[in-house]
XYZ file of C-alpha atoms in Angstrom:
733
model
C -109.829 -37.299 20.327
C -108.898 -41.356 21.655
C -111.926 -42.810 21.568
C -111.000 -46.389 23.392
C -107.639 -46.257 25.483
C -107.197 -49.644 27.019
C -104.449 -48.514 29.201
C -102.911 -50.102 32.542
C -99.787 -47.763 33.878
C -97.545 -50.108 35.277
C -95.421 -47.092 36.480
C -98.370 -46.451 38.624
C -98.617 -50.142 40.175
C -94.860 -49.943 40.697
C -95.082 -46.748 42.354
C -97.644 -48.268 44.986
C -95.144 -51.094 45.545
C -92.569 -49.055 46.875
C -94.461 -46.329 48.526
C -93.861 -45.218 51.947
C -95.677 -43.324 54.803
C -95.362 -39.703 53.691
C -92.342 -37.964 55.517
C -93.849 -34.576 54.577
C -93.818 -31.868 57.227
C -97.678 -30.749 56.465
C -100.084 -33.701 57.166
C -103.921 -33.724 57.497
C -105.322 -35.494 60.355
C -108.919 -35.591 61.552
C -109.902 -33.449 63.866
C -113.860 -33.735 64.693
C -116.522 -35.733 63.922
C -119.993 -34.508 63.526
C -122.893 -37.114 63.593
C -125.382 -35.199 61.237
C -128.668 -36.895 63.477
C -127.329 -34.202 65.730
C -128.987 -31.694 63.145
C -132.438 -33.755 64.192
C -134.865 -30.792 65.095
C -136.970 -32.035 68.871
C -139.970 -33.213 66.979
C -137.910 -35.493 64.857
C -137.213 -39.075 66.245
C -133.309 -39.306 66.765
C -133.425 -42.819 65.064
C -134.485 -40.968 62.035
C -132.509 -42.513 59.579
C -130.193 -39.244 57.688
C -127.523 -38.858 55.366
C -124.757 -36.199 54.183
C -124.085 -36.816 50.298
C -122.887 -33.873 49.317
C -120.891 -30.967 50.745
C -119.920 -27.669 50.281
C -118.753 -24.733 52.666
C -119.508 -20.589 52.466
C -117.825 -18.185 50.649
C -115.911 -17.636 54.170
C -115.853 -21.131 55.281
C -117.226 -20.915 58.375
C -120.307 -22.964 57.767
C -120.742 -26.233 56.072
C -123.621 -27.144 54.170
C -124.734 -30.566 52.739
C -127.700 -32.278 51.059
C -129.613 -35.070 53.466
C -131.894 -36.488 50.353
C -133.502 -39.629 52.719
C -134.978 -36.808 55.575
C -135.331 -34.242 52.461
C -133.527 -31.752 53.831
C -130.476 -29.478 53.292
C -128.484 -29.701 56.517
C -126.239 -26.573 58.367
C -123.345 -27.141 60.539
C -121.440 -24.101 62.308
C -117.509 -24.783 61.677
C -116.133 -21.572 63.513
C -114.338 -23.940 65.789
C -113.267 -26.757 63.426
C -112.170 -28.927 66.052
C -115.940 -28.472 67.683
C -118.676 -28.568 65.083
C -121.908 -27.516 66.146
C -125.803 -28.541 64.845
C -126.616 -25.448 62.515
C -129.878 -27.004 61.983
C -131.690 -27.906 58.718
C -134.068 -26.540 56.507
C -137.098 -29.546 55.178
C -137.666 -29.178 51.588
C -140.270 -31.085 49.213
C -138.081 -33.674 47.637
C -134.989 -35.043 47.856
C -131.648 -32.605 47.784
C -129.265 -34.787 45.624
C -126.346 -31.364 45.200
C -125.416 -28.393 46.992
C -123.447 -25.004 46.406
C -123.054 -22.334 48.365
C -122.332 -18.681 46.751
C -123.110 -14.851 47.664
C -125.268 -15.727 50.792
C -127.290 -17.927 48.965
C -127.915 -22.327 49.237
C -128.731 -23.561 45.778
C -130.001 -27.056 45.868
C -130.711 -29.331 43.423
C -134.189 -31.350 44.132
C -135.281 -34.297 42.876
C -138.935 -34.214 42.812
C -139.494 -37.448 40.453
C -142.732 -39.310 40.838
C -140.678 -42.131 38.886
C -137.680 -42.814 36.897
C -140.129 -42.688 33.728
C -141.228 -39.484 34.591
C -138.354 -37.697 35.780
C -138.514 -34.007 37.365
C -136.904 -31.544 39.692
C -136.099 -27.902 40.892
C -133.231 -25.618 41.414
C -134.230 -24.383 45.480
C -132.606 -21.000 46.372
C -132.408 -20.983 50.239
C -131.318 -17.351 51.606
C -128.074 -18.844 54.091
C -129.004 -15.694 56.556
C -132.450 -16.385 57.660
C -132.792 -20.296 56.372
C -135.788 -19.162 54.186
C -136.767 -21.044 51.029
C -136.622 -17.748 48.464
C -137.559 -19.256 45.197
C -137.180 -22.699 43.040
C -136.722 -22.528 39.085
C -138.238 -25.719 37.614
C -135.096 -27.878 35.342
C -137.512 -30.341 33.560
C -135.793 -33.252 34.822
C -134.209 -35.029 37.626
C -130.986 -32.902 38.679
C -127.305 -34.516 40.052
C -124.432 -32.203 40.446
C -124.374 -28.660 40.827
C -121.440 -26.335 39.971
C -120.714 -22.635 39.608
C -118.020 -21.108 37.925
C -114.993 -19.393 39.419
C -115.972 -15.635 38.585
C -119.483 -16.615 40.184
C -121.285 -15.641 36.930
C -122.803 -19.425 36.151
C -123.981 -22.209 37.863
C -124.501 -25.465 36.052
C -126.474 -28.160 36.668
C -126.187 -32.140 35.486
C -129.645 -32.988 35.074
C -128.892 -36.998 34.813
C -132.475 -38.711 34.355
C -131.106 -42.023 36.130
C -131.845 -45.283 34.817
C -134.220 -47.580 36.615
C -131.748 -50.540 37.625
C -134.612 -53.018 37.664
C -136.030 -52.113 34.322
C -134.238 -54.530 31.685
C -131.266 -55.331 33.835
C -130.468 -51.991 33.835
C -129.599 -51.542 30.292
C -129.395 -48.371 28.279
C -130.807 -46.445 26.843
C -133.833 -45.526 29.182
C -135.596 -42.110 28.097
C -135.940 -39.631 28.869
C -132.664 -38.224 28.093
C -130.799 -36.302 30.728
C -129.117 -33.167 29.812
C -127.029 -30.117 31.152
C -128.572 -26.774 32.596
C -126.390 -23.435 32.729
C -127.460 -20.250 34.643
C -126.657 -16.806 34.640
C -126.340 -16.107 38.354
C -126.069 -12.585 40.070
C -124.722 -12.263 43.526
C -125.767 -16.245 43.799
C -128.958 -15.693 42.827
C -130.130 -17.559 39.724
C -132.077 -15.931 37.217
C -134.742 -19.097 36.193
C -134.916 -16.970 32.584
C -131.794 -17.561 31.267
C -131.574 -21.294 31.554
C -129.797 -22.490 29.020
C -130.236 -26.578 28.094
C -127.115 -28.014 26.452
C -128.432 -31.309 24.438
C -125.484 -34.208 24.819
C -127.151 -37.015 22.942
C -125.525 -38.205 19.905
C -121.813 -37.507 21.093
C -121.239 -40.849 22.934
C -120.556 -44.386 22.129
C -122.460 -45.873 24.623
C -126.119 -45.122 23.951
C -125.480 -42.037 22.459
C -129.685 -41.200 22.632
C -129.604 -41.487 26.429
C -126.818 -39.485 27.441
C -126.922 -39.932 31.777
C -124.826 -36.482 32.977
C -123.322 -37.461 36.621
C -121.091 -34.519 37.576
C -119.848 -30.977 36.453
C -117.118 -28.717 37.471
C -115.764 -25.414 36.255
C -112.236 -24.737 35.267
C -111.091 -21.098 35.456
C -111.617 -20.124 31.745
C -115.528 -20.456 32.552
C -115.164 -24.287 30.765
C -117.744 -26.808 32.289
C -116.342 -31.007 32.524
C -118.931 -32.964 32.503
C -118.790 -36.620 33.066
C -121.780 -39.124 31.417
C -120.895 -42.076 33.682
C -123.196 -44.632 32.376
C -122.014 -43.499 28.467
C -118.520 -43.987 29.850
C -117.544 -40.328 28.266
C -116.718 -36.570 29.188
C -117.698 -33.344 27.769
C -116.350 -29.752 27.559
C -118.580 -26.881 27.511
C -118.408 -23.258 27.093
C -120.560 -22.118 29.844
C -121.407 -18.982 28.390
C -122.283 -19.829 24.571
C -123.496 -23.501 26.060
C -121.159 -25.007 23.069
C -119.922 -28.193 23.701
C -116.070 -27.610 22.660
C -114.854 -30.990 22.543
C -115.942 -34.222 24.006
C -114.422 -37.804 24.370
C -114.785 -41.502 25.271
C -113.081 -42.093 29.047
C -112.007 -45.311 27.349
C -110.842 -48.520 29.519
C -108.219 -49.668 31.604
C -106.782 -53.561 31.759
C -106.228 -54.349 35.537
C -103.740 -56.718 36.408
C -102.870 -58.513 40.021
C -106.354 -57.415 41.921
C -108.633 -59.638 44.208
C -111.728 -60.229 41.871
C -113.227 -62.532 44.083
C -115.467 -62.365 46.691
C -114.848 -65.076 48.620
C -113.549 -64.272 52.356
C -109.723 -64.436 50.984
C -107.539 -61.370 50.253
C -105.538 -62.461 46.899
C -104.401 -60.162 44.396
C -104.019 -62.155 41.574
C -106.959 -62.127 39.199
C -107.197 -60.009 36.111
C -109.842 -58.094 34.606
C -109.496 -56.524 31.207
C -110.883 -53.692 29.432
C -112.487 -52.362 31.847
C -114.613 -48.900 31.197
C -113.926 -46.073 33.666
C -117.113 -44.987 33.814
C -116.148 -41.731 35.981
C -118.339 -40.243 38.347
C -116.776 -37.143 39.874
C -114.661 -34.599 38.084
C -112.246 -31.815 39.248
C -109.972 -29.419 37.037
C -106.411 -29.347 38.170
C -105.877 -26.392 35.576
C -106.906 -25.215 32.795
C -106.046 -28.008 30.575
C -106.093 -30.733 32.599
C -108.962 -32.556 34.662
C -109.088 -35.709 36.865
C -111.735 -38.133 37.498
C -112.534 -40.798 39.794
C -113.872 -43.838 38.192
C -116.152 -45.593 40.438
C -118.604 -47.341 37.837
C -122.412 -47.703 37.801
C -123.698 -49.718 34.507
C -120.946 -51.800 33.268
C -117.511 -50.954 34.422
C -115.632 -49.318 37.185
C -111.973 -49.257 36.671
C -111.400 -49.044 40.263
C -108.809 -45.585 40.495
C -108.123 -42.309 39.246
C -107.635 -40.592 35.838
C -105.920 -37.590 34.805
C -106.624 -36.423 31.321
C -106.050 -33.074 29.458
C -109.217 -31.633 27.972
C -108.633 -33.102 24.283
C -109.069 -36.094 26.110
C -105.238 -37.240 26.480
C -104.878 -39.894 29.162
C -101.807 -38.031 31.301
C -101.959 -40.343 34.334
C -103.892 -43.895 34.557
C -103.858 -44.840 38.493
C -104.494 -48.378 37.536
C -104.684 -50.486 40.887
C -102.269 -48.602 43.096
C -104.816 -46.360 44.534
C -106.867 -49.401 45.857
C -103.202 -51.185 46.901
C -102.652 -48.269 49.318
C -106.260 -48.766 50.481
C -105.460 -52.450 51.285
C -102.134 -51.682 52.902
C -103.993 -49.880 55.351
C -106.549 -52.812 56.066
C -109.684 -50.951 54.140
C -109.672 -53.439 51.174
C -113.680 -54.369 51.250
C -113.264 -58.260 49.785
C -117.220 -58.077 49.428
C -116.848 -55.896 46.487
C -114.247 -57.763 45.035
C -116.346 -59.154 42.425
C -117.796 -55.517 41.083
C -115.836 -52.588 41.812
C -113.636 -52.889 44.581
C -113.408 -49.711 46.439
C -115.255 -48.048 44.185
C -113.586 -44.433 43.981
C -116.657 -41.965 43.621
C -115.755 -38.740 45.263
C -112.906 -35.728 44.120
C -111.908 -33.064 45.384
C -108.729 -30.600 44.471
C -107.417 -27.668 46.490
C -104.565 -25.751 46.259
C -102.540 -25.288 50.289
C -99.748 -23.386 50.418
C -97.442 -24.209 47.786
C -98.883 -28.086 46.966
C -101.736 -28.965 44.523
C -103.708 -31.685 46.196
C -105.847 -34.400 45.153
C -108.311 -35.923 47.178
C -110.052 -39.356 46.069
C -112.650 -40.832 48.197
C -113.324 -44.615 48.502
C -116.821 -44.881 48.896
C -116.659 -49.068 49.727
C -113.238 -48.842 51.339
C -114.178 -45.644 53.365
C -111.107 -43.689 53.177
C -109.559 -40.572 51.303
C -106.040 -40.822 49.263
C -104.354 -37.913 49.073
C -102.093 -36.948 46.246
C -99.984 -34.275 45.481
C -100.182 -33.154 42.057
C -96.576 -32.820 40.339
C -97.788 -32.023 36.724
C -97.004 -35.334 35.483
C -97.524 -38.425 37.924
C -99.053 -37.653 41.012
C -97.544 -38.406 44.525
C -99.178 -40.608 47.272
C -99.151 -38.546 50.501
C -101.678 -40.331 52.855
C -104.635 -42.282 54.024
C -107.200 -40.378 55.882
C -110.086 -42.527 57.721
C -113.516 -41.403 57.208
C -116.847 -42.589 57.996
C -118.449 -45.006 56.272
C -119.043 -44.407 52.477
C -117.379 -41.055 52.018
C -118.807 -39.122 48.745
C -118.909 -35.521 49.144
C -115.614 -33.722 49.837
C -114.742 -29.578 50.199
C -111.396 -28.351 50.838
C -111.103 -25.202 52.578
C -107.407 -24.232 51.683
C -107.873 -20.854 53.670
C -108.375 -22.570 56.776
C -106.171 -25.380 55.964
C -109.296 -27.671 56.425
C -110.873 -30.717 54.082
C -113.971 -32.235 54.964
C -116.046 -35.425 54.037
C -119.478 -36.298 54.154
C -120.203 -39.694 54.698
C -123.771 -41.059 53.295
C -124.497 -44.249 55.026
C -126.718 -44.354 57.724
C -126.693 -47.877 59.841
C -129.041 -46.508 62.896
C -131.845 -49.440 61.748
C -129.015 -51.849 62.114
C -127.691 -50.219 65.523
C -124.768 -49.408 63.960
C -122.880 -46.023 63.019
C -124.812 -43.029 61.803
C -123.952 -40.970 59.213
C -121.090 -38.636 59.832
C -119.399 -35.550 58.899
C -115.290 -35.796 59.165
C -112.831 -32.632 59.357
C -109.828 -32.602 58.926
C -107.012 -29.794 59.837
C -103.641 -30.137 57.805
C -100.884 -29.074 59.929
C -97.142 -29.587 60.508
C -95.948 -33.514 62.443
C -96.844 -36.664 61.410
C -99.619 -38.512 60.066
C -101.881 -40.290 63.407
C -103.448 -42.849 60.792
C -103.308 -45.595 59.884
C -102.237 -46.414 63.248
C -101.063 -50.074 61.471
C -100.440 -51.201 58.130
C -98.812 -53.986 56.248
C -95.452 -54.441 54.201
C -95.892 -55.701 50.445
C -95.622 -58.606 49.110
C -92.774 -59.722 46.566
C -94.462 -59.190 44.235
C -95.580 -55.821 44.889
C -99.006 -56.770 45.981
C -100.799 -55.742 48.993
C -100.444 -58.440 51.994
C -104.201 -58.361 52.310
C -105.335 -58.118 56.085
C -108.167 -56.878 58.257
C -110.914 -58.110 60.830
C -107.986 -58.362 63.791
C -110.098 -60.557 66.410
C -107.034 -61.316 69.078
C -103.696 -60.153 69.670
C -100.506 -61.479 71.657
C -97.387 -61.089 72.630
C -93.912 -62.522 70.987
C -90.950 -62.963 72.651
C -89.345 -59.706 71.981
C -90.469 -56.088 73.312
C -92.941 -55.032 70.485
C -93.479 -58.258 68.628
C -96.796 -59.221 68.489
C -99.147 -61.678 66.507
C -103.018 -61.128 65.711
C -105.356 -63.108 64.011
C -108.315 -62.404 61.617
C -112.245 -63.768 62.459
C -114.473 -65.590 60.092
C -114.972 -62.229 57.849
C -112.105 -63.998 55.815
C -113.342 -67.944 56.271
C -111.477 -69.051 53.093
C -107.956 -67.538 54.356
C -107.997 -67.533 58.270
C -104.972 -65.939 59.248
C -101.806 -65.453 61.492
C -100.323 -62.158 61.793
C -96.902 -60.781 62.455
C -96.330 -57.336 63.805
C -93.744 -55.379 64.360
C -94.998 -52.723 66.452
C -91.517 -50.776 67.094
C -92.530 -48.823 64.206
C -95.235 -46.347 64.051
C -97.350 -46.765 62.230
C -97.036 -50.361 63.805
C -95.943 -52.536 60.394
C -97.323 -56.070 59.612
C -94.345 -58.115 58.197
C -96.074 -61.631 57.909
C -98.753 -63.402 57.138
C -99.640 -67.246 58.186
C -102.504 -69.032 56.675
C -103.976 -71.497 59.247
C -104.085 -74.680 57.548
C -105.826 -78.126 57.897
C -104.120 -81.174 55.675
C -102.688 -78.372 53.595
C -105.132 -76.267 52.354
C -107.119 -73.173 54.082
C -108.866 -74.546 57.205
C -112.564 -74.078 57.202
C -115.256 -73.627 60.095
C -112.901 -71.482 61.674
C -113.705 -68.068 63.802
C -110.338 -67.205 65.375
C -111.134 -65.083 68.471
C -107.851 -65.460 70.420
C -104.668 -66.817 70.345
C -101.266 -67.235 72.495
C -97.740 -68.083 71.752
C -97.147 -71.311 72.491
C -93.774 -71.539 73.651
C -92.568 -73.675 70.972
C -92.700 -71.460 67.253
C -96.721 -72.326 67.319
C -99.856 -71.196 68.538
C -102.726 -71.816 70.503
C -105.951 -70.487 68.727
C -109.655 -69.962 70.281
C -112.074 -70.567 67.773
C -115.640 -69.038 68.540
C -117.957 -71.760 67.165
C -121.636 -71.359 65.927
C -124.106 -74.791 66.041
C -126.384 -72.855 63.167
C -123.088 -73.003 61.169
C -121.461 -76.421 62.179
C -118.927 -74.074 63.314
C -117.081 -75.994 66.521
C -116.515 -74.673 69.842
C -112.927 -75.326 70.459
C -109.223 -75.217 71.128
C -106.631 -75.390 68.134
C -103.051 -76.179 68.555
C -101.119 -74.893 64.983
C -97.289 -75.145 64.272
C -95.249 -72.109 63.265
C -95.865 -72.678 59.487
C -100.260 -72.429 60.349
C -100.487 -76.349 60.320
C -103.368 -77.909 62.826
C -101.689 -80.191 64.665
C -104.592 -80.370 67.667
C -108.099 -79.776 67.750
C -109.542 -79.827 71.709
C -113.276 -79.811 71.407
C -115.287 -78.860 74.437
C -116.660 -81.340 76.530
C -120.645 -82.530 76.841
C -120.876 -80.535 79.880
C -120.314 -76.871 78.137
C -122.082 -78.342 74.735
C -125.182 -79.184 76.751
C -125.812 -75.334 77.258
C -123.903 -73.588 74.142
C -124.812 -70.551 72.507
C -123.064 -69.300 69.106
C -121.310 -66.702 71.889
C -117.938 -68.847 72.668
C -114.537 -68.266 73.133
C -113.330 -64.623 72.840
C -109.414 -65.529 73.768
C -107.289 -67.544 75.598
C -103.806 -67.232 77.636
C -101.369 -69.412 79.187
C -100.498 -70.007 82.846
C -98.038 -72.057 84.405
C -95.615 -74.394 82.324
C -94.665 -78.232 82.047
C -97.196 -80.284 83.403
C -99.025 -77.551 85.299
C -99.516 -75.194 81.516
C -102.931 -74.488 81.912
C -105.037 -72.220 79.056
C -107.446 -69.772 80.177
C -110.504 -68.627 77.797
C -112.952 -65.881 78.033
C -116.299 -67.036 76.854
C -117.433 -63.916 75.590
C -121.406 -63.871 76.597
C -123.907 -66.097 78.651
C -124.273 -69.444 77.998
C -127.681 -71.226 78.866
C -126.833 -72.739 82.411
C -125.478 -68.975 83.626
C -127.035 -66.724 85.756
C -127.700 -63.066 84.164
C -124.845 -61.117 84.241
C -121.750 -63.822 84.665
C -120.137 -65.087 81.990
C -117.220 -67.857 82.181
C -113.425 -68.246 82.385
C -112.476 -71.632 81.000
C -109.537 -73.344 82.235
C -108.019 -76.589 80.488
C -104.589 -78.567 81.512
C -103.406 -80.580 77.908
C -101.619 -82.564 80.010
C -104.443 -84.135 82.106
C -107.285 -82.950 79.796
C -109.106 -81.677 82.428
C -111.693 -78.377 82.143
C -112.754 -76.182 85.097
C -114.265 -72.843 85.543
C -114.963 -70.034 87.219
C -117.757 -67.524 86.960
C -116.896 -63.478 86.108
C -119.448 -60.288 86.624
C -120.435 -58.468 83.778
C -121.024 -54.833 84.227
C -124.839 -53.845 83.421
C -125.929 -52.250 80.136
C -128.712 -50.270 79.311
C -128.937 -51.129 75.747
C -127.695 -53.856 73.604
C -125.030 -56.549 75.227
C -121.973 -56.846 77.627
C -119.393 -59.311 77.117
C -115.393 -60.382 77.174
C -113.375 -59.865 74.404
C -110.157 -60.481 75.117
C -107.836 -62.350 78.109
C -104.187 -61.945 78.780
C -101.832 -63.258 81.275
C -98.992 -61.122 82.798
C -97.036 -60.883 86.276
C -99.711 -62.548 88.520
C -102.547 -61.375 86.841
C -105.367 -62.037 84.307
C -106.250 -58.772 82.349
C -109.702 -58.744 80.662
C -111.027 -56.723 77.931
C -115.058 -55.878 78.592
C -117.377 -54.207 76.324
C -121.303 -53.388 75.318
C -121.609 -53.796 71.485
C -122.283 -49.902 71.190
C -121.480 -47.758 68.814
C -120.404 -43.572 68.831
C -122.214 -41.909 71.307
C -124.084 -44.912 72.869
C -120.674 -46.531 73.655
C -120.513 -46.847 77.600
C -118.449 -49.695 78.457
C -115.099 -50.321 76.991
C -112.467 -51.122 79.916
C -110.009 -53.461 80.929
C -110.292 -55.347 84.401
C -108.275 -57.287 86.520
C -108.260 -60.729 87.885
C -105.364 -61.521 90.176
C -104.087 -65.460 90.029
C -104.067 -66.228 93.419
C -107.617 -65.473 93.501
C -108.216 -67.636 90.480
C -109.412 -70.599 91.541
C -111.638 -72.697 88.985
C -113.675 -75.874 90.124
C -114.748 -78.281 87.564
C -117.812 -78.402 85.653
C -121.115 -79.393 86.108
C -120.941 -78.057 90.252
C -121.169 -74.625 91.234
C -118.685 -72.080 89.954
C -116.635 -69.947 92.279
C -117.323 -65.995 90.948
C -114.161 -63.824 91.002
C -113.620 -60.907 91.693
C -112.724 -57.778 89.453
C -110.634 -54.644 89.685
C -110.830 -51.918 86.855
C -107.455 -51.295 85.525
C -108.397 -48.761 82.526
C -111.286 -47.278 80.763
C -110.240 -46.961 77.203
C -113.285 -44.836 75.857
C -111.350 -41.561 75.680
C -108.438 -43.576 74.188
C -110.495 -44.939 71.612
C -112.353 -41.023 70.862
C -108.908 -38.771 71.062
C -106.900 -41.621 68.899
C -108.241 -40.227 65.500
C -111.214 -38.010 66.555
C -113.841 -40.291 65.074
C -116.363 -41.872 66.823
C -116.142 -44.373 69.326
C -115.734 -48.220 67.216
C -117.853 -51.258 68.945
C -115.646 -53.905 68.561
C -112.585 -53.683 70.438
C -111.348 -57.092 70.469
C -107.384 -57.168 70.980
C -105.287 -56.596 74.171
C -101.965 -57.694 74.972
C -99.240 -56.741 77.110
C -95.387 -57.257 75.494
C -92.000 -58.594 77.000
C -91.633 -54.930 78.056
C -94.727 -54.204 79.733
C -96.598 -52.336 77.148
C -100.146 -52.506 76.487
C -101.822 -52.491 73.272
C -105.275 -52.687 72.192
C -106.664 -52.984 68.470
C -110.046 -53.013 67.476
C -112.102 -55.286 64.410
C -113.205 -53.647 61.284
C -115.498 -56.418 60.404
C -113.373 -56.565 56.937
C -115.134 -53.160 55.945
C -118.518 -54.301 55.606
C -120.722 -52.026 57.254
C -117.793 -50.583 59.069
C -115.940 -47.699 58.734
C -112.791 -50.095 58.349
C -111.139 -48.322 60.788
C -108.280 -50.194 62.760
C -107.281 -48.155 65.691
C -103.935 -49.741 66.845
C -103.314 -48.271 70.591
C -99.943 -47.896 72.775
C -101.710 -47.158 76.281
C -98.248 -47.155 77.795
C -96.935 -49.700 80.101
C -98.339 -51.581 82.555
C -96.516 -50.511 85.389
C -97.926 -47.358 85.498
C -101.403 -48.144 85.413
C -101.477 -50.974 88.395
């Protein structure tokens, strides 16, 4: 058995460098999103934090069951109509459910009842599926993690982790008591507590052998259990009937080249990490002799990909950075995790759909699921699926052509997205996501993009430009987009520079072509961070050639909510830059914001006021402005998400009524006309929840409308970038 496999498979990286959107006839698309908070009963506040962590389905595939640790409950979802899942209620449990399975009309839940990490405890709780009544419990003598039952329904395996205390001795192990593996005999889904066998896994790993910490379990058709010991970087194969350890092996390590290793506000895939312990989390069997693991890492490792082993411990395939590249190409790379474990593949599922054996790899930090076809050798990448924030649990339901993900993060306390369960259906037709992606660089690494905060038209139909905001502060960028392709393709990236170096103190929230190969940029200031409110002009190479600061008449009333779009009207000496200010400044009446005008030739500032819609929650503001055919088109939105989002709209202001006045005096109030409410477009685009940051809007040379959302650099965000095509402007005017 190999004890150390320091491996970097070049073929995997090369495969990623040439991968293209799949053209298979059968693809998955999201058909529904269910907010877990919708399962809360009437006597629990709707703002109570919830979670969907591990998820399973009943044998008929009609009901989903998930663990909700923060609520202390097991939740149910009616999946009779996969496009309209319904709340099925919850069962409150005394403790924290960590995992669930459904078999024979019963739901079996592993429940953590530990009073501390040093004194772990837990039980196996049996719930009747029909009545939702708790029928019995079996004491486990420790803190459970993963559950799985054998294919013939005879055995149940439970990984009793007894997880380490990360605040004790800097989280170093060993930290006793050790974890172990429990095996129960089942009869029609009912476990017999008296049959519980304890499998001692101590002494087999090279890392902290006396303190095994089992993480995940899975059965093959032969009745063998694969169990990952994540912190110990080890995998064991156990015979379920006898409880004997058949074999065990180190998960080994990987050397990763051309990856992003710095949390620095820039996407640069030029780093290297040597001999990184895989530290696998989830495991699934592909057949009786091969198993696949997700190398999340939790202790000192985490190799950012997935690995296929033989059950003897031979490495049959190593993804290296290729999975991370696919995530980055879709705009989901989490730069905030670059100095740690990157995209953190954590969850796994495998299922046979028709003639295809598929592998599903969930990126906890990238908030996507990679779909691969098992070829028996190197898996073939099929597609990337958008998920909620922090996908961990997955369940495939091949009999109904469905995949379901459970996304554990609930950010309700920050006014952000709730935990969601996402449903995907496999059918003929193209994948609807990603809606925009990027070509690879010359050396096969990702171009690196995200946080699209502005959109502008180029000099040809379908030629667009976008910019990134301050999330990527050390690499402010302008992207060239070919929107004639589906998905739209980012074909180029230009770093905005000052003196030849990436410009600092920028937050680009608007751009427009200057007609000379360069751009005018709108910089949203933040006085607290010494970021100036300003207009910048850059040449075609991104070098800043001119910086225009705000006059004192404006700065005397400034806030941090400044420019959110820029466009041009007129030409020659009468060229005028028109900018949208996001929110009210100190001198604005409540519910009114400024549209600023600046004439570069005369160096004259002026403005009008624009009336905002009222909002029931949060704030209302402007996100974009573009001029086209005698009108200014303005993107107005609230800062709400999901069902709370009410206003994501495009309005127009006639240019012949746009008469800006000098600053310091009375400013005229313009009239606006509703052009399109895009809430419905955001909902139907990929059947997810409505995102808050609709930040890009433009009309190309052909009159076609494009809208883009800002994914916040995948930080407290699902990372989804929606790139909407709303038809020709002539059809909506």
